[in-house]
mmCIF file of C-alpha atoms in Angstrom:
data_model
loop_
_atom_site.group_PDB
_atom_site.id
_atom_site.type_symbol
_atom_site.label_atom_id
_atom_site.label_comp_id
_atom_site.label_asym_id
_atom_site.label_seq_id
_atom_site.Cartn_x
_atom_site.Cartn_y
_atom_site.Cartn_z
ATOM 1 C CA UNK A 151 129.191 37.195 55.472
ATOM 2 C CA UNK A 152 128.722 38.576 51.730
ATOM 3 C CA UNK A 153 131.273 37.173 49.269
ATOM 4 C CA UNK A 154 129.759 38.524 46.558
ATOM 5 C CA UNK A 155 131.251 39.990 43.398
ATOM 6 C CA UNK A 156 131.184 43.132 42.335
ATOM 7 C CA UNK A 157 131.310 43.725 38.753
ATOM 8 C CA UNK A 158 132.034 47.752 36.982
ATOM 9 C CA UNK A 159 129.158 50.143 35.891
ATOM 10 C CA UNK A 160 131.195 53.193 36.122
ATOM 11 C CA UNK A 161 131.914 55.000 32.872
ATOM 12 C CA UNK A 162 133.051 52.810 29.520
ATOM 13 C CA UNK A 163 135.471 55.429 28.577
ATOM 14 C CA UNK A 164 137.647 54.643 31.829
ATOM 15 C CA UNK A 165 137.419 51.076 31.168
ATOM 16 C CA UNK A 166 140.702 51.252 28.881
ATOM 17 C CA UNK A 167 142.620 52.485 31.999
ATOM 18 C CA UNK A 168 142.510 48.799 33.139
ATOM 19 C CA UNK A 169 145.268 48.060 30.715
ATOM 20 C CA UNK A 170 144.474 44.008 30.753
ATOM 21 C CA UNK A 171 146.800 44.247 34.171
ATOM 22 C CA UNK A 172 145.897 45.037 37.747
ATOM 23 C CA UNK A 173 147.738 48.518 37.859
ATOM 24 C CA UNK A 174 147.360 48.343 41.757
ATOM 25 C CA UNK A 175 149.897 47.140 43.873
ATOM 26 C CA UNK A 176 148.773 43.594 45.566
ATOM 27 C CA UNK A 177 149.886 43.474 49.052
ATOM 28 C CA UNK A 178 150.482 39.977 49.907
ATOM 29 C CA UNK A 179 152.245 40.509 53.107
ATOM 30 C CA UNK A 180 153.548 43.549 55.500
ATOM 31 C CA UNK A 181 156.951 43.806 53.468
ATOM 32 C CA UNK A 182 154.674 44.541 50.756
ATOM 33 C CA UNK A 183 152.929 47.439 52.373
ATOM 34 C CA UNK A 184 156.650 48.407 53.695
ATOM 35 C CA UNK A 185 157.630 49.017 50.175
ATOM 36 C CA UNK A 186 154.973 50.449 48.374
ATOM 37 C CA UNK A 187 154.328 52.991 51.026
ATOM 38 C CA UNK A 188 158.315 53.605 50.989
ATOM 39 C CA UNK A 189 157.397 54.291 47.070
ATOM 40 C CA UNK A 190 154.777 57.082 47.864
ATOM 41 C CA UNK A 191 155.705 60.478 48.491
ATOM 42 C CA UNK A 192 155.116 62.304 51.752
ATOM 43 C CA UNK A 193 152.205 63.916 50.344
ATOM 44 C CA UNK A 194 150.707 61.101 48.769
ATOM 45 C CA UNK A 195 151.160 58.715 51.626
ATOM 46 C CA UNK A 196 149.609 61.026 53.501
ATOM 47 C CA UNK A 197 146.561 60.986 51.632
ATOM 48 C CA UNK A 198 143.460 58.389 51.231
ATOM 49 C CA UNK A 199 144.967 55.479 48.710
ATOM 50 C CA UNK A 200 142.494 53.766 46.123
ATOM 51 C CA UNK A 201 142.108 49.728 46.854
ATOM 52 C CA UNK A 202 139.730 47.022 46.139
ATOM 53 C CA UNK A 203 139.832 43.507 47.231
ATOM 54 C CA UNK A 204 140.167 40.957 44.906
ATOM 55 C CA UNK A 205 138.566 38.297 43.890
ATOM 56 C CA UNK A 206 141.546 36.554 45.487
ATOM 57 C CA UNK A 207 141.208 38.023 48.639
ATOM 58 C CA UNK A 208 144.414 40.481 48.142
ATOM 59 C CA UNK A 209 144.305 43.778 49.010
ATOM 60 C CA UNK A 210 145.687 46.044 46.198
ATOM 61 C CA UNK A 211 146.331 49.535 46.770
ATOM 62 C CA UNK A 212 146.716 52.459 43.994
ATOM 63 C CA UNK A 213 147.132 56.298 44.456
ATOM 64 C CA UNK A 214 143.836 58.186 45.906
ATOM 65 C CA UNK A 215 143.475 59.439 42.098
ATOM 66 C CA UNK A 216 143.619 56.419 39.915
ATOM 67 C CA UNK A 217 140.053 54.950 39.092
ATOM 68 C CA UNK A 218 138.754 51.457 41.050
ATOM 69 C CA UNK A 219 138.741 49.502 37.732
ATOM 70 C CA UNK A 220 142.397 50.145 36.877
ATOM 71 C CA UNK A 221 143.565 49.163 40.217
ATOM 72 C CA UNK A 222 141.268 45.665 39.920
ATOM 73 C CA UNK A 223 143.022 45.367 36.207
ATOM 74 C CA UNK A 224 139.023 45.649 34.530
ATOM 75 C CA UNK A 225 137.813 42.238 36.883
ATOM 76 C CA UNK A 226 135.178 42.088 39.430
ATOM 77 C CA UNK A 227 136.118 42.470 43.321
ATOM 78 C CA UNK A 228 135.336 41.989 46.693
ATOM 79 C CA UNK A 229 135.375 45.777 47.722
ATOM 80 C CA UNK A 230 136.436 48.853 46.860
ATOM 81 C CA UNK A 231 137.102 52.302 48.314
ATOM 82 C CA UNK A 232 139.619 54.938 49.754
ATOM 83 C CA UNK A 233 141.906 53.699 52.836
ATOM 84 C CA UNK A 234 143.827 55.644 54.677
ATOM 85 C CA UNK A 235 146.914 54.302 56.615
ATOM 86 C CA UNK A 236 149.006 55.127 59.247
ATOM 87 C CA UNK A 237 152.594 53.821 60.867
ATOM 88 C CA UNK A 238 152.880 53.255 64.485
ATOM 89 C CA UNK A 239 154.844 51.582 66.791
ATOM 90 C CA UNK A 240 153.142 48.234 66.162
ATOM 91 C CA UNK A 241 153.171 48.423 62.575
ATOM 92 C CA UNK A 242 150.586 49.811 60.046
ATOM 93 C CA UNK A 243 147.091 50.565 61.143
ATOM 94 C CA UNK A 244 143.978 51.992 59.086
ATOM 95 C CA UNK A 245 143.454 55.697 59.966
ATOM 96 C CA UNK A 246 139.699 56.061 57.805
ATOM 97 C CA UNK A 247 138.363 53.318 54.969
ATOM 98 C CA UNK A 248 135.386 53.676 52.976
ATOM 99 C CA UNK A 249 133.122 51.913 50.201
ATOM 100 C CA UNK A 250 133.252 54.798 48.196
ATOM 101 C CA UNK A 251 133.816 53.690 44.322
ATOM 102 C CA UNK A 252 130.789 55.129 41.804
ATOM 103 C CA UNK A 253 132.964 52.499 39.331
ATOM 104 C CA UNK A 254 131.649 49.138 41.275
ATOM 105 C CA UNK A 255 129.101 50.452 43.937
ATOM 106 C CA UNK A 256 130.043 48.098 46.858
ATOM 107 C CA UNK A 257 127.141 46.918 49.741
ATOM 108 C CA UNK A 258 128.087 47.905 53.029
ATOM 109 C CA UNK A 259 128.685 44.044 53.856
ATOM 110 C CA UNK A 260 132.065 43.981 51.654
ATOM 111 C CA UNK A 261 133.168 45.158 54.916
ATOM 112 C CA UNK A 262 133.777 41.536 55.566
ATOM 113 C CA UNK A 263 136.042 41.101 52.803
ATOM 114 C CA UNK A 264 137.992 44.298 53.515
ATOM 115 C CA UNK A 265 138.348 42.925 57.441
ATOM 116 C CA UNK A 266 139.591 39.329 56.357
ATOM 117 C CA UNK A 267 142.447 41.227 53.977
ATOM 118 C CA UNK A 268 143.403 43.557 56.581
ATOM 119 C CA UNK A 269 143.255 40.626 59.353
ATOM 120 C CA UNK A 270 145.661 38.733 56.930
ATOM 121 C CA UNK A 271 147.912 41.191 56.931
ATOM 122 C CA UNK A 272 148.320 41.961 60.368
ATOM 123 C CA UNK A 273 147.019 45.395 59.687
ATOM 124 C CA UNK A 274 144.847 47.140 62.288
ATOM 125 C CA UNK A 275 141.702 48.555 61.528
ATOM 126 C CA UNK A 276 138.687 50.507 62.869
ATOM 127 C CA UNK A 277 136.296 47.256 62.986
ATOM 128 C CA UNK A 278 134.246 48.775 60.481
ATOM 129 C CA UNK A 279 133.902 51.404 57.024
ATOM 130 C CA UNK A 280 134.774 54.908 59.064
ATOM 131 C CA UNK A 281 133.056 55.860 55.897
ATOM 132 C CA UNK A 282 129.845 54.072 54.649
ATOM 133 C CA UNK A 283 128.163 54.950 51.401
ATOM 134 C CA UNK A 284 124.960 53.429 50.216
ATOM 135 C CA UNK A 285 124.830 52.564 46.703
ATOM 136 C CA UNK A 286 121.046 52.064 45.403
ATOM 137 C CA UNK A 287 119.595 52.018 41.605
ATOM 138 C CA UNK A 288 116.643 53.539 40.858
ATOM 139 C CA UNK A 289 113.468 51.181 39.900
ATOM 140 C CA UNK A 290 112.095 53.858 38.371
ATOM 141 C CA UNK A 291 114.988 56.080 36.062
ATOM 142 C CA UNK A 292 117.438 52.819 36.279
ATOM 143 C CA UNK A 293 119.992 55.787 37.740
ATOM 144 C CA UNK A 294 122.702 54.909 40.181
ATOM 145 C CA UNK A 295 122.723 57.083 43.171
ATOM 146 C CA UNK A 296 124.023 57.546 46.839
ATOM 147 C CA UNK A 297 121.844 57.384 49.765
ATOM 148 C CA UNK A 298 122.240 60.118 51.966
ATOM 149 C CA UNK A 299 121.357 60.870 55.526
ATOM 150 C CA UNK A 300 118.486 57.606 55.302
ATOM 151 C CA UNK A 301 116.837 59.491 52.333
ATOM 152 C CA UNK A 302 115.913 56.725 50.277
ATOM 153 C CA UNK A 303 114.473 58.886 47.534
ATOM 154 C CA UNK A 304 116.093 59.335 43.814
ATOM 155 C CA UNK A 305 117.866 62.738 43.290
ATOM 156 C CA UNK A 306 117.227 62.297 39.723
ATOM 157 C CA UNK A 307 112.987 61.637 39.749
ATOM 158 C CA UNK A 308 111.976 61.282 42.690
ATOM 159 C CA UNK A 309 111.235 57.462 42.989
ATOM 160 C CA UNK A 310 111.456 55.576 46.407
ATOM 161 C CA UNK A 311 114.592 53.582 46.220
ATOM 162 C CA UNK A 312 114.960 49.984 47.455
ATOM 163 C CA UNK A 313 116.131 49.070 51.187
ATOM 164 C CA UNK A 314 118.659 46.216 49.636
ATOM 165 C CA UNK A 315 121.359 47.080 47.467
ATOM 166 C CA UNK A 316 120.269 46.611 43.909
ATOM 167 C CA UNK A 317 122.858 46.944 41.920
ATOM 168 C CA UNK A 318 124.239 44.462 39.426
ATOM 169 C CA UNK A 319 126.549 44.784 36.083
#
């Protein structure tokens, strides 16, 4: 299990929307969740919600729209993505979660940390991203780009990327 943490490379110029305070909600326990979905609109809570884990472990959720580094207040996390949730009869559950932030570029193993938040909070969940995204940086052009469908080529020269996540800030 990968603790690691994951540090911003996204843009400078949406640094400043970190404010020097986590603007995502953390969600310490089910209450939590209770209120800040009760806070969200029916259209919003019906969407995806940004999150990332904390260093902390704490799960801290922002609307789908508001960048990864603003919801982590600027500081390195454990994951980061889009989660979608759902009430049922047994409480809250995750409908569809993902990896996808082009601000911190999370491995496929902070799974682990999303799992152990989600566990905490008595929050069902697929068992895995329902979403995965590969993050990779080019040897060659130094470029950050997405792996898709196994391609590991560069869109942006053409340079065979690495099979391990390379990626540091």
């Amino acid at each position: 299990m990968s603790t690691r943490g994951y540090g911003y490379i996204g843009p400078e110029e949406l640094r400043p929307q970190a404010g020097g305070g986590a603007a995502g909600r953390a969600i310490r326990t089910s209450a939590d969740l209770d209120v800040w979905m009760a806070e969200r609109g029916a259209q919003e809570a019906a969407e995806p919600f940004t999150y990332v884990i904390g260093l902390d472990g704490l799960l801290r959720l922002a609307p789908r729209r508001s960048e990864h580094v603003a919801c982590a207040g600027g500081g390195r996390v454990l994951a980061a993505g889009e989660l979608g949730l759902t009430r049922g009869p047994g409480g809250w559950a995750v409908q569809d979660v993902s990896n996808q932030s082009t601000g911190y570029c999370p491995d496929l193993d902070s799974w682990h940390s999303v799992r152990a938040a989600l566990d905490a909070l008595g929050i069902e969940h697929p068992g895995g991203f329902t979403h995965e995204v590969v993050f990779r940086r080019c040897p060659a052009c130094a470029e950050v780009g997405i792996v898709r469908e196994g391609d590991f080529v560069c869109v942006f020269c053409g340079a065979e990327l690495p099979a391990r996540w390379n990626i540091a800030p």
